[in-house]
mmCIF file of C-alpha atoms and ligand atoms in Angstrom:
data_model
loop_
_atom_site.group_PDB
_atom_site.id
_atom_site.type_symbol
_atom_site.label_atom_id
_atom_site.label_comp_id
_atom_site.label_asym_id
_atom_site.label_seq_id
_atom_site.Cartn_x
_atom_site.Cartn_y
_atom_site.Cartn_z
ATOM 1 C CA MET A 8 -101.274 99.629 -113.787
ATOM 2 C CA GLY A 9 -100.869 98.148 -117.278
ATOM 3 C CA ASP A 10 -97.941 95.872 -116.535
ATOM 4 C CA ILE A 11 -98.999 94.708 -113.093
ATOM 5 C CA THR A 12 -99.045 91.074 -114.228
ATOM 6 C CA LYS A 13 -95.448 91.312 -115.412
ATOM 7 C CA VAL A 14 -93.072 89.164 -113.418
ATOM 8 C CA LEU A 15 -90.788 91.136 -111.179
ATOM 9 C CA GLU A 16 -87.376 90.616 -112.750
ATOM 10 C CA GLN A 17 -85.323 93.402 -111.318
ATOM 11 C CA CYS A 18 -85.624 95.621 -108.312
ATOM 12 C CA PRO A 19 -86.407 99.159 -109.539
ATOM 13 C CA ILE A 20 -84.472 100.586 -106.589
ATOM 14 C CA CYS A 21 -81.208 98.615 -106.465
ATOM 15 C CA GLN A 22 -81.337 96.504 -109.683
ATOM 16 C CA CYS A 23 -81.025 93.333 -107.615
ATOM 17 C CA ARG A 24 -82.403 90.260 -109.365
ATOM 18 C CA GLN A 25 -83.009 88.029 -106.364
ATOM 19 C CA PHE A 26 -86.172 88.151 -104.330
ATOM 20 C CA TYR A 27 -87.827 86.184 -101.606
ATOM 21 C CA LEU A 28 -91.418 85.695 -100.549
ATOM 22 C CA SER A 29 -92.728 86.708 -97.191
ATOM 23 C CA LYS A 30 -96.086 87.128 -95.553
ATOM 24 C CA ASP A 31 -97.428 90.611 -95.148
ATOM 25 C CA PHE A 32 -98.137 89.768 -91.534
ATOM 26 C CA ASN A 33 -97.101 91.507 -88.384
ATOM 27 C CA GLN A 34 -95.005 89.004 -86.395
ATOM 28 C CA PHE A 35 -95.716 90.970 -83.250
ATOM 29 C CA VAL A 36 -99.471 90.421 -83.644
ATOM 30 C CA GLY A 37 -98.884 86.670 -84.083
ATOM 31 C CA CYS A 38 -96.784 86.515 -80.916
ATOM 32 C CA LEU A 39 -99.331 88.565 -79.011
ATOM 33 C CA ILE A 40 -102.139 86.194 -80.011
ATOM 34 C CA MET A 41 -100.142 83.155 -78.848
ATOM 35 C CA LEU A 42 -99.201 84.936 -75.631
ATOM 36 C CA ILE A 43 -102.851 85.685 -74.840
ATOM 37 C CA GLY A 44 -103.614 82.024 -75.577
ATOM 38 C CA ILE A 45 -100.918 80.900 -73.136
ATOM 39 C CA ILE A 46 -102.056 83.347 -70.443
ATOM 40 C CA LEU A 47 -105.623 82.058 -70.714
ATOM 41 C CA VAL A 48 -104.582 78.379 -70.328
ATOM 42 C CA PRO A 49 -105.359 78.148 -66.574
ATOM 43 C CA PHE A 50 -108.828 79.617 -67.133
ATOM 44 C CA THR A 51 -109.783 77.591 -70.177
ATOM 45 C CA TYR A 52 -108.309 74.172 -69.281
ATOM 46 C CA CYS A 53 -105.848 74.399 -72.198
ATOM 47 C CA LEU A 54 -108.668 74.962 -74.696
ATOM 48 C CA SER A 55 -107.319 78.424 -75.456
ATOM 49 C CA LEU A 56 -104.199 77.001 -77.100
ATOM 50 C CA PRO A 57 -105.840 75.261 -80.065
ATOM 51 C CA VAL A 58 -108.354 78.104 -80.387
ATOM 52 C CA PHE A 59 -105.659 80.767 -80.510
ATOM 53 C CA ALA A 60 -103.482 78.629 -82.758
ATOM 54 C CA LEU A 61 -106.450 78.505 -85.109
ATOM 55 C CA ILE A 62 -106.893 82.299 -84.968
ATOM 56 C CA ASP A 63 -103.183 82.668 -85.679
ATOM 57 C CA TRP A 64 -103.443 80.294 -88.622
ATOM 58 C CA LEU A 65 -106.514 82.095 -89.981
ATOM 59 C CA LEU A 66 -104.695 85.420 -89.839
ATOM 60 C CA HIS A 67 -101.741 83.893 -91.648
ATOM 61 C CA SER A 68 -103.890 82.392 -94.375
ATOM 62 C CA LYS A 69 -105.658 85.708 -94.980
ATOM 63 C CA VAL A 70 -102.573 87.838 -95.382
ATOM 64 C CA GLN A 71 -101.072 88.541 -98.755
ATOM 65 C CA THR A 72 -97.775 87.126 -99.876
ATOM 66 C CA ILE A 73 -95.356 89.891 -100.718
ATOM 67 C CA ILE A 74 -92.093 89.848 -102.623
ATOM 68 C CA ASN A 75 -89.030 91.266 -100.909
ATOM 69 C CA CYS A 76 -85.782 92.360 -102.477
ATOM 70 C CA TYR A 77 -82.754 90.618 -100.967
ATOM 71 C CA LYS A 78 -80.496 93.586 -101.340
ATOM 72 C CA CYS A 79 -82.484 96.637 -100.275
ATOM 73 C CA GLY A 80 -85.423 94.931 -98.585
ATOM 74 C CA SER A 81 -88.074 96.701 -100.648
ATOM 75 C CA GLU A 82 -91.520 95.129 -100.606
ATOM 76 C CA PHE A 83 -93.508 94.525 -103.765
ATOM 77 C CA ARG A 84 -97.190 93.718 -103.864
ATOM 78 C CA GLY A 85 -99.373 92.552 -106.711
ATOM 79 C CA PHE A 86 -96.695 90.691 -108.655
ATOM 80 C CA PRO A 87 -97.093 87.011 -109.563
ATOM 81 C CA LYS A 88 -95.031 84.781 -107.305
ATOM 82 C CA GLY A 89 -93.509 82.836 -110.192
ATOM 83 C CA ASN A 90 -90.953 80.383 -108.875
ATOM 84 C CA LEU A 91 -89.824 82.585 -106.002
ATOM 85 C CA LYS A 92 -89.069 80.933 -102.693
ATOM 86 C CA PRO A 93 -89.198 82.050 -99.063
ATOM 87 C CA PHE A 94 -86.132 83.674 -97.535
ATOM 88 C CA MET A 95 -82.956 81.630 -97.947
ATOM 89 C CA HIS A 96 -80.457 82.309 -95.236
ATOM 90 C CA HIS A 97 -77.355 81.748 -97.366
ATOM 91 C CA ILE A 98 -78.560 84.203 -100.009
ATOM 92 C CA GLY A 99 -79.455 86.727 -97.327
ATOM 93 C CA LEU A 100 -75.935 86.451 -95.899
ATOM 94 C CA LYS A 101 -74.462 87.185 -99.299
ATOM 95 C CA TYR A 102 -76.379 90.460 -99.502
ATOM 96 C CA ASP A 103 -75.702 91.340 -95.885
ATOM 97 C CA LYS A 104 -72.045 91.766 -96.809
ATOM 98 C CA CYS A 105 -72.950 94.248 -99.536
ATOM 99 C CA ARG A 106 -74.816 96.569 -97.201
HETATM 100 ZN ZN1 ZN B 219 -83.709 96.163 -104.176
#
């Protein structure tokens, strides 16, 4: 636990040096929440949509940001974000070829 504040420079599994940020959030749960909101529209006079959008947003804001390795997809928690960015499609494509 001593070096937990160290910036993640290299993937310990595949030695890849490129990472992207993602939310530790189950996409399925997010979709389910919106679906319930849509289903309830006729009963709530469309009030369910903003309410469920808010619930969705609250869930998103509560979840941790995790760091993912581009090459092997490993997830890393507890590292500082540094200047990492969310998933970049063109970088992802580059690593797709290597798999
Ligand atoms: Zn890796």
